[in-house]
Amino acid sequence: MTDTRHDFTNTAMPPVVGAGWGWMLGYGVLSALLGLAAFAWPFAATMAATLVIGAFFIAAGAISIAAGIFGRGHDGRGYAIGFGLVSLIIGCIMAFEPATGALSLTLLVTVWLAVRGAMEIVWGSRMRRGKGMMIALGVINLILAAFVLATLPFSALTLPGYILGISFLFGGIASITSALAHKKGEPAFSV
């Protein structure tokens, strides 16, 4: 009698060099175009971002409330319901009053810039090397925070769109360069 069993563990084909580079390139081009569109129409990009974030808050709130109501036997039921209600309210404000949501997002970014700037100045003053660069970065972030505050409400209606544009544009450029390198044989997204 002959043994007809096969060992299939070593039959995997090695990855094809450059496989999938076209998809990476397509994603990169689309992402870069979306980034440029966000720069061209920052108000529309801000409203779109606010609506999407609002939808996420609504979904998270609904699931948290359901987990609190139907999740028996855990101590955090009240917390889950309370957190869900807060998320649901914030999500509804962002979805049904996107200008208010955009203002809230912009104020959060402003607070983040101000706190970061202050921390960079304090940290920079304690550094031995790179002190000037860190302090300069902190000052720039404080100036940016002051600029955003001084230009409210206009900045609230465009800043999130510009941030989205920067993210999509540079993410797209990174994907395009990785795709072209991958086409030539480099590993995808190699460092």
CSV table of C-alpha atoms in Angstrom, one decimal:
chain,number,residue,atom,x,y,z
A,1,MET,CA,0.0,0.0,0.0
A,2,THR,CA,1.3,3.5,-0.8
A,3,ASP,CA,1.0,6.6,1.3
A,4,THR,CA,-1.0,9.2,-0.6
A,5,ARG,CA,-0.9,11.9,2.1
A,6,HIS,CA,0.6,15.2,1.0
A,7,ASP,CA,2.3,17.9,3.1
A,8,PHE,CA,0.5,21.1,2.1
A,9,THR,CA,2.3,23.3,4.6
A,10,ASN,CA,5.2,24.3,2.3
A,11,THR,CA,3.2,24.8,-0.9
A,12,ALA,CA,2.6,28.5,-0.4
A,13,MET,CA,4.0,30.6,-3.2
A,14,PRO,CA,6.3,33.4,-2.2
A,15,PRO,CA,4.8,36.9,-2.7
A,16,VAL,CA,5.1,38.3,-6.2
A,17,VAL,CA,7.5,41.3,-6.2
A,18,GLY,CA,5.5,44.4,-6.9
A,19,ALA,CA,2.1,42.7,-6.6
A,20,GLY,CA,-0.7,45.1,-5.9
A,21,TRP,CA,1.2,48.2,-6.7
A,22,GLY,CA,-1.6,49.4,-9.0
A,23,TRP,CA,-4.1,49.3,-6.1
A,24,MET,CA,-1.7,51.2,-3.9
A,25,LEU,CA,-1.2,53.8,-6.6
A,26,GLY,CA,-4.9,54.1,-7.3
A,27,TYR,CA,-5.5,54.7,-3.5
A,28,GLY,CA,-2.7,57.3,-3.4
A,29,VAL,CA,-4.0,59.2,-6.4
A,30,LEU,CA,-7.6,59.2,-5.1
A,31,SER,CA,-6.4,60.3,-1.6
A,32,ALA,CA,-4.3,63.1,-3.1
A,33,LEU,CA,-7.2,64.2,-5.2
A,34,LEU,CA,-9.5,64.2,-2.2
A,35,GLY,CA,-6.9,66.3,-0.3
A,36,LEU,CA,-6.7,68.8,-3.1
A,37,ALA,CA,-10.5,68.9,-3.3
A,38,ALA,CA,-10.6,69.6,0.5
A,39,PHE,CA,-8.2,72.6,-0.1
A,40,ALA,CA,-10.4,73.8,-3.0
A,41,TRP,CA,-13.6,73.5,-1.0
A,42,PRO,CA,-12.7,73.6,2.7
A,43,PHE,CA,-16.2,74.5,3.9
A,44,ALA,CA,-17.7,71.4,2.2
A,45,ALA,CA,-14.9,69.2,3.5
A,46,THR,CA,-15.5,70.6,7.0
A,47,MET,CA,-19.2,69.8,6.8
A,48,ALA,CA,-18.5,66.3,5.5
A,49,ALA,CA,-16.0,65.6,8.2
A,50,THR,CA,-18.4,66.9,10.9
A,51,LEU,CA,-21.2,64.8,9.6
A,52,VAL,CA,-19.1,61.6,9.5
A,53,ILE,CA,-17.8,62.2,13.0
A,54,GLY,CA,-21.3,62.9,14.1
A,55,ALA,CA,-22.4,59.6,12.6
A,56,PHE,CA,-19.6,57.8,14.5
A,57,PHE,CA,-20.7,59.4,17.7
A,58,ILE,CA,-24.3,58.4,17.1
A,59,ALA,CA,-23.4,54.8,16.4
A,60,ALA,CA,-21.1,54.6,19.4
A,61,GLY,CA,-23.7,56.1,21.6
A,62,ALA,CA,-26.4,53.7,20.5
A,63,ILE,CA,-24.2,50.7,21.0
A,64,SER,CA,-23.1,51.9,24.4
A,65,ILE,CA,-26.7,52.4,25.5
A,66,ALA,CA,-27.6,49.0,24.2
A,67,ALA,CA,-24.7,47.4,26.0
A,68,GLY,CA,-25.7,49.2,29.2
A,69,ILE,CA,-29.4,48.1,28.9
A,70,PHE,CA,-28.9,44.5,27.7
A,71,GLY,CA,-25.5,43.7,29.3
A,72,ARG,CA,-26.5,42.0,32.4
A,73,GLY,CA,-24.2,41.2,35.3
A,74,HIS,CA,-21.6,43.9,34.9
A,75,ASP,CA,-20.9,46.9,37.2
A,76,GLY,CA,-20.5,49.5,34.4
A,77,ARG,CA,-24.1,49.4,33.1
A,78,GLY,CA,-24.8,52.9,34.4
A,79,TYR,CA,-21.6,54.2,33.0
A,80,ALA,CA,-22.3,52.6,29.6
A,81,ILE,CA,-25.7,54.2,29.4
A,82,GLY,CA,-24.5,57.6,30.6
A,83,PHE,CA,-21.6,57.5,28.2
A,84,GLY,CA,-23.9,56.4,25.4
A,85,LEU,CA,-26.3,59.3,26.1
A,86,VAL,CA,-23.5,61.9,26.0
A,87,SER,CA,-22.1,60.4,22.8
A,88,LEU,CA,-25.6,60.3,21.2
A,89,ILE,CA,-26.3,63.9,22.1
A,90,ILE,CA,-22.9,65.1,20.8
A,91,GLY,CA,-23.4,63.0,17.6
A,92,CYS,CA,-26.8,64.5,17.0
A,93,ILE,CA,-25.5,68.0,17.4
A,94,MET,CA,-22.7,67.3,15.0
A,95,ALA,CA,-25.0,65.6,12.5
A,96,PHE,CA,-28.0,68.0,12.7
A,97,GLU,CA,-26.0,71.2,13.5
A,98,PRO,CA,-22.8,70.7,11.6
A,99,ALA,CA,-21.7,74.3,11.9
A,100,THR,CA,-21.9,74.0,15.7
A,101,GLY,CA,-20.0,70.7,15.5
A,102,ALA,CA,-17.3,72.3,13.3
A,103,LEU,CA,-17.0,75.1,15.9
A,104,SER,CA,-16.5,72.5,18.6
A,105,LEU,CA,-13.9,70.6,16.6
A,106,THR,CA,-12.0,73.9,15.9
A,107,LEU,CA,-12.1,74.9,19.6
A,108,LEU,CA,-10.7,71.5,20.5
A,109,VAL,CA,-7.9,71.9,18.0
A,110,THR,CA,-7.2,75.4,19.3
A,111,VAL,CA,-6.9,74.1,22.9
A,112,TRP,CA,-4.7,71.3,21.7
A,113,LEU,CA,-2.4,73.7,19.9
A,114,ALA,CA,-2.2,76.0,22.9
A,115,VAL,CA,-1.5,73.3,25.5
A,116,ARG,CA,1.0,71.7,23.2
A,117,GLY,CA,2.7,75.0,22.5
A,118,ALA,CA,3.0,75.7,26.3
A,119,MET,CA,4.3,72.3,27.0
A,120,GLU,CA,6.9,72.6,24.2
A,121,ILE,CA,8.1,75.9,25.6
A,122,VAL,CA,8.4,74.5,29.1
A,123,TRP,CA,10.1,71.3,27.8
A,124,GLY,CA,12.4,73.2,25.5
A,125,SER,CA,13.6,75.4,28.2
A,126,ARG,CA,14.8,72.3,30.1
A,127,MET,CA,16.5,70.7,27.2
A,128,ARG,CA,20.3,70.8,26.5
A,129,ARG,CA,20.2,70.2,22.8
A,130,GLY,CA,17.6,71.4,20.4
A,131,LYS,CA,16.3,73.9,23.0
A,132,GLY,CA,15.8,76.7,20.4
A,133,MET,CA,13.9,74.4,17.9
A,134,MET,CA,11.6,73.1,20.6
A,135,ILE,CA,10.9,76.6,22.0
A,136,ALA,CA,10.3,77.9,18.5
A,137,LEU,CA,7.9,75.1,17.8
A,138,GLY,CA,6.0,75.9,21.0
A,139,VAL,CA,5.8,79.6,20.0
A,140,ILE,CA,4.5,78.7,16.5
A,141,ASN,CA,1.8,76.5,18.0
A,142,LEU,CA,0.8,79.3,20.4
A,143,ILE,CA,0.6,81.7,17.5
A,144,LEU,CA,-1.5,79.2,15.5
A,145,ALA,CA,-3.9,78.8,18.4
A,146,ALA,CA,-4.2,82.6,18.7
A,147,PHE,CA,-4.7,83.0,15.0
A,148,VAL,CA,-7.5,80.4,15.0
A,149,LEU,CA,-9.2,82.1,17.9
A,150,ALA,CA,-8.9,85.5,16.3
A,151,THR,CA,-10.5,84.3,13.0
A,152,LEU,CA,-13.5,82.5,14.5
A,153,PRO,CA,-16.1,81.7,13.2
A,154,PHE,CA,-14.6,81.7,9.7
A,155,SER,CA,-11.8,79.4,10.9
A,156,ALA,CA,-14.3,77.0,12.4
A,157,LEU,CA,-16.0,76.5,9.0
A,158,THR,CA,-12.7,75.9,7.1
A,159,LEU,CA,-10.0,74.6,9.5
A,160,PRO,CA,-11.2,71.0,9.8
A,161,GLY,CA,-11.5,70.9,6.0
A,162,TYR,CA,-7.9,72.1,5.6
A,163,ILE,CA,-6.7,69.6,8.2
A,164,LEU,CA,-8.5,66.9,6.3
A,165,GLY,CA,-7.0,68.1,3.1
A,166,ILE,CA,-3.4,68.0,4.5
A,167,SER,CA,-4.0,64.5,5.8
A,168,PHE,CA,-5.4,63.1,2.6
A,169,LEU,CA,-2.9,64.9,0.4
A,170,PHE,CA,0.2,63.7,2.3
A,171,GLY,CA,-1.2,60.3,2.8
A,172,GLY,CA,-1.8,60.0,-0.9
A,173,ILE,CA,1.7,61.2,-1.8
A,174,ALA,CA,3.1,58.6,0.6
A,175,SER,CA,1.0,55.9,-1.0
A,176,ILE,CA,2.0,56.9,-4.5
A,177,THR,CA,5.7,56.9,-3.7
A,178,SER,CA,5.4,53.5,-1.9
A,179,ALA,CA,3.4,52.1,-4.9
A,180,LEU,CA,6.1,53.2,-7.4
A,181,ALA,CA,8.9,51.8,-5.3
A,182,HIS,CA,6.9,48.6,-4.8
A,183,LYS,CA,6.5,48.3,-8.6
A,184,LYS,CA,10.3,48.3,-8.9
A,185,GLY,CA,10.6,45.5,-6.3
A,186,GLU,CA,10.8,47.2,-2.9
A,187,PRO,CA,8.6,45.8,-0.2
A,188,ALA,CA,5.3,47.6,0.2
A,189,PHE,CA,5.5,50.5,2.6
A,190,SER,CA,9.1,49.7,3.4
A,191,VAL,CA,11.1,52.0,5.7
